[in-house]
Amino acid sequence: MAGDLLTAEALAAGYGPVPVLHDVDLRVPPGTIAAVIGANGAGKTTLLRTLSGMLRPTAGRILLDGRDLRGTPVEQLVRRGVAHVPEGRGVIGELTVEENLRLGALWRRDRSDAARALDEVYQLFEPLASRRRHLGHQLSGGERQMLALGRALVGRPRLLLLDEPSLGLAPRVVAQTMALLRQLRDDTGLTVLLVEQNVRSALAVADQGIVMSLGRVALAAPAARLRDDADLRHAYLGF
Ligand code: ATP
């Protein structure tokens, strides 16, 4: 549909000779959260890697604002507002909180806005503000998650690709993370593609649910339908 921030058309990708994604179509309107759900090995992480430019598609197209991203280097994708928070989060244990956050703004030319964005992240995540000089490896799992998200946010992304943010986190921290995503969507118009094993939490916050199975999109539907329609839930999510 015209006006989607992110579109994938007939996307295929894999690792070397091993195909993983097949014929993936998806559309994510700006200012919405799409939850990508599905069993282990369904291809969710591979989808995110392909969308963020880490993996090159073997077929199909990815469009950002209707513009084909083919051949766009990762650095250019970041400049165009695509931020990827990978599974495992990629926090650098030997750097301080502040240094990790600054990495997210290294490429930005507008230094005064980068400084403002850093302040905003500290306001959003108070525990990071009080641990500025702590090393990454001294943080708890929840704090590392905050730091990874914060590092993406200092780049003021338009599209956040978020892989398994709830992995290993206490339910309270998961709930806080989901609430934060909703707040960012509502207050700043951030668009989020969220890969989650925690289906209920993801659907609670998402606008759209994208169910993957064996490297394909089995169903893309409004999250409210997936929440409320028990038959659909049984058929596609098994609960
Ligand atoms: P999970 O929730 O377990 O992370 P997923 O839905 O994210 O699952 P992927 O991690 O995308 O699924 O994996 C999809 C398929 O690709 C699996 O069969 C996996 O074994 C394979 N795969 C993933 N990473 C690689 C890799 N680096 N090299 C080769 N095959 C891989």
mmCIF file of N, CA and C and ligand atoms in Angstrom, residues 13-16 18-21 36-49 55 87 163-164 167 195-197 212 214-215, ligand 1:
data_model
loop_
_atom_site.group_PDB
_atom_site.id
_atom_site.type_symbol
_atom_site.label_atom_id
_atom_site.label_comp_id
_atom_site.label_asym_id
_atom_site.label_seq_id
_atom_site.Cartn_x
_atom_site.Cartn_y
_atom_site.Cartn_z
ATOM 1 N N ALA A 13 16.069 -15.283 1.103
ATOM 2 C CA ALA A 13 17.437 -15.142 1.611
ATOM 3 C C ALA A 13 17.824 -16.437 2.305
ATOM 4 N N GLY A 14 19.109 -16.590 2.544
ATOM 5 C CA GLY A 14 19.582 -17.787 3.224
ATOM 6 C C GLY A 14 21.049 -17.638 3.547
ATOM 7 N N TYR A 15 21.646 -18.743 3.939
ATOM 8 C CA TYR A 15 23.059 -18.742 4.308
ATOM 9 C C TYR A 15 23.802 -19.611 3.310
ATOM 10 N N GLY A 16 24.646 -19.029 2.510
ATOM 11 C CA GLY A 16 25.332 -19.794 1.479
ATOM 12 C C GLY A 16 24.299 -20.512 0.614
ATOM 13 N N VAL A 18 22.119 -22.563 1.599
ATOM 14 C CA VAL A 18 20.928 -23.004 2.354
ATOM 15 C C VAL A 18 19.849 -21.917 2.322
ATOM 16 N N PRO A 19 18.765 -22.142 1.603
ATOM 17 C CA PRO A 19 17.710 -21.135 1.585
ATOM 18 C C PRO A 19 16.930 -21.164 2.899
ATOM 19 N N VAL A 20 16.574 -19.992 3.398
ATOM 20 C CA VAL A 20 15.795 -19.928 4.651
ATOM 21 C C VAL A 20 14.480 -19.181 4.420
ATOM 22 N N LEU A 21 14.546 -18.004 3.841
ATOM 23 C CA LEU A 21 13.312 -17.241 3.585
ATOM 24 C C LEU A 21 12.833 -17.501 2.167
ATOM 25 N N VAL A 36 6.745 -10.059 14.729
ATOM 26 C CA VAL A 36 7.032 -11.246 13.922
ATOM 27 C C VAL A 36 7.145 -12.423 14.875
ATOM 28 N N ILE A 37 6.228 -13.373 14.710
ATOM 29 C CA ILE A 37 6.194 -14.499 15.643
ATOM 30 C C ILE A 37 6.232 -15.806 14.860
ATOM 31 N N GLY A 38 6.548 -16.892 15.566
ATOM 32 C CA GLY A 38 6.656 -18.191 14.898
ATOM 33 C C GLY A 38 7.636 -19.070 15.655
ATOM 34 N N ALA A 39 7.611 -20.351 15.336
ATOM 35 C CA ALA A 39 8.405 -21.335 16.063
ATOM 36 C C ALA A 39 9.903 -21.078 15.895
ATOM 37 N N ASN A 40 10.695 -21.737 16.727
ATOM 38 C CA ASN A 40 12.152 -21.705 16.556
ATOM 39 C C ASN A 40 12.508 -22.156 15.157
ATOM 40 N N GLY A 41 13.413 -21.424 14.538
ATOM 41 C CA GLY A 41 13.866 -21.840 13.210
ATOM 42 C C GLY A 41 12.948 -21.408 12.081
ATOM 43 N N ALA A 42 11.905 -20.651 12.397
ATOM 44 C CA ALA A 42 10.953 -20.229 11.353
ATOM 45 C C ALA A 42 11.561 -19.205 10.398
ATOM 46 N N GLY A 43 12.647 -18.569 10.832
ATOM 47 C CA GLY A 43 13.307 -17.603 9.949
ATOM 48 C C GLY A 43 13.156 -16.152 10.394
ATOM 49 N N LYS A 44 12.730 -15.946 11.631
ATOM 50 C CA LYS A 44 12.468 -14.583 12.107
ATOM 51 C C LYS A 44 13.754 -13.754 12.162
ATOM 52 N N THR A 45 14.791 -14.351 12.765
ATOM 53 C CA THR A 45 16.066 -13.626 12.871
ATOM 54 C C THR A 45 16.651 -13.381 11.479
ATOM 55 N N THR A 46 16.520 -14.376 10.630
ATOM 56 C CA THR A 46 17.031 -14.230 9.260
ATOM 57 C C THR A 46 16.301 -13.096 8.544
ATOM 58 N N LEU A 47 15.015 -12.977 8.784
ATOM 59 C CA LEU A 47 14.251 -11.880 8.178
ATOM 60 C C LEU A 47 14.806 -10.532 8.645
ATOM 61 N N LEU A 48 15.018 -10.395 9.942
ATOM 62 C CA LEU A 48 15.532 -9.127 10.458
ATOM 63 C C LEU A 48 16.914 -8.810 9.875
ATOM 64 N N ARG A 49 17.767 -9.850 9.808
ATOM 65 C CA ARG A 49 19.113 -9.639 9.250
ATOM 66 C C ARG A 49 19.043 -9.205 7.793
ATOM 67 N N LEU A 55 22.317 -9.440 5.700
ATOM 68 C CA LEU A 55 22.269 -10.559 4.745
ATOM 69 C C LEU A 55 21.699 -10.031 3.444
ATOM 70 N N GLU A 87 19.706 -10.077 18.274
ATOM 71 C CA GLU A 87 19.580 -11.056 19.355
ATOM 72 C C GLU A 87 20.916 -11.073 20.088
ATOM 73 N N ASP A 163 15.287 -7.719 17.821
ATOM 74 C CA ASP A 163 15.263 -9.183 17.867
ATOM 75 C C ASP A 163 15.226 -9.684 19.303
ATOM 76 N N GLU A 164 14.123 -10.298 19.665
ATOM 77 C CA GLU A 164 13.961 -10.965 20.965
ATOM 78 C C GLU A 164 14.341 -10.089 22.157
ATOM 79 N N LEU A 167 14.256 -11.786 25.729
ATOM 80 C CA LEU A 167 15.043 -12.991 26.020
ATOM 81 C C LEU A 167 15.792 -12.863 27.349
ATOM 82 N N VAL A 195 10.730 -9.025 16.720
ATOM 83 C CA VAL A 195 10.728 -10.486 16.726
ATOM 84 C C VAL A 195 10.594 -10.932 18.177
ATOM 85 N N GLU A 196 9.630 -11.794 18.437
ATOM 86 C CA GLU A 196 9.412 -12.194 19.828
ATOM 87 C C GLU A 196 8.973 -13.642 19.967
ATOM 88 N N GLN A 197 9.570 -14.316 20.948
ATOM 89 C CA GLN A 197 9.086 -15.644 21.352
ATOM 90 C C GLN A 197 7.899 -15.490 22.292
ATOM 91 N N MET A 212 5.324 -16.403 11.086
ATOM 92 C CA MET A 212 6.207 -17.084 10.130
ATOM 93 C C MET A 212 6.258 -18.571 10.410
ATOM 94 N N LEU A 214 8.403 -22.006 8.635
ATOM 95 C CA LEU A 214 9.285 -22.583 7.619
ATOM 96 C C LEU A 214 9.754 -21.553 6.584
ATOM 97 N N GLY A 215 10.100 -20.376 7.074
ATOM 98 C CA GLY A 215 10.671 -19.362 6.201
ATOM 99 C C GLY A 215 9.672 -18.576 5.368
HETATM 100 P P1 ATP B 1 14.933 -18.672 16.750
HETATM 101 O O1 ATP B 1 13.746 -18.159 17.425
HETATM 102 O O2 ATP B 1 15.337 -20.034 17.191
HETATM 103 O O3 ATP B 1 16.076 -17.701 16.695
HETATM 104 P P2 ATP B 1 14.204 -17.935 14.075
HETATM 105 O O4 ATP B 1 12.775 -18.011 13.682
HETATM 106 O O5 ATP B 1 14.748 -16.610 14.404
HETATM 107 O O6 ATP B 1 14.466 -18.946 15.241
HETATM 108 P P3 ATP B 1 16.424 -18.204 12.297
HETATM 109 O O7 ATP B 1 17.406 -17.964 13.414
HETATM 110 O O8 ATP B 1 16.209 -17.149 11.307
HETATM 111 O O9 ATP B 1 15.017 -18.597 12.901
HETATM 112 O O10 ATP B 1 16.841 -19.571 11.605
HETATM 113 C C1 ATP B 1 16.165 -20.054 10.447
HETATM 114 C C2 ATP B 1 16.959 -21.208 9.864
HETATM 115 O O11 ATP B 1 18.215 -20.732 9.404
HETATM 116 C C3 ATP B 1 17.244 -22.328 10.857
HETATM 117 O O12 ATP B 1 17.074 -23.553 10.193
HETATM 118 C C4 ATP B 1 18.690 -22.104 11.222
HETATM 119 O O13 ATP B 1 19.309 -23.327 11.498
HETATM 120 C C5 ATP B 1 19.272 -21.489 9.958
HETATM 121 N N1 ATP B 1 20.380 -20.566 10.282
HETATM 122 C C6 ATP B 1 20.336 -19.522 11.112
HETATM 123 N N2 ATP B 1 21.523 -18.874 11.157
HETATM 124 C C7 ATP B 1 22.337 -19.536 10.304
HETATM 125 C C8 ATP B 1 23.689 -19.368 9.893
HETATM 126 N N3 ATP B 1 24.457 -18.357 10.364
HETATM 127 N N4 ATP B 1 24.195 -20.260 9.007
HETATM 128 C C9 ATP B 1 23.442 -21.272 8.531
HETATM 129 N N5 ATP B 1 22.145 -21.469 8.866
HETATM 130 C C10 ATP B 1 21.606 -20.642 9.750
#
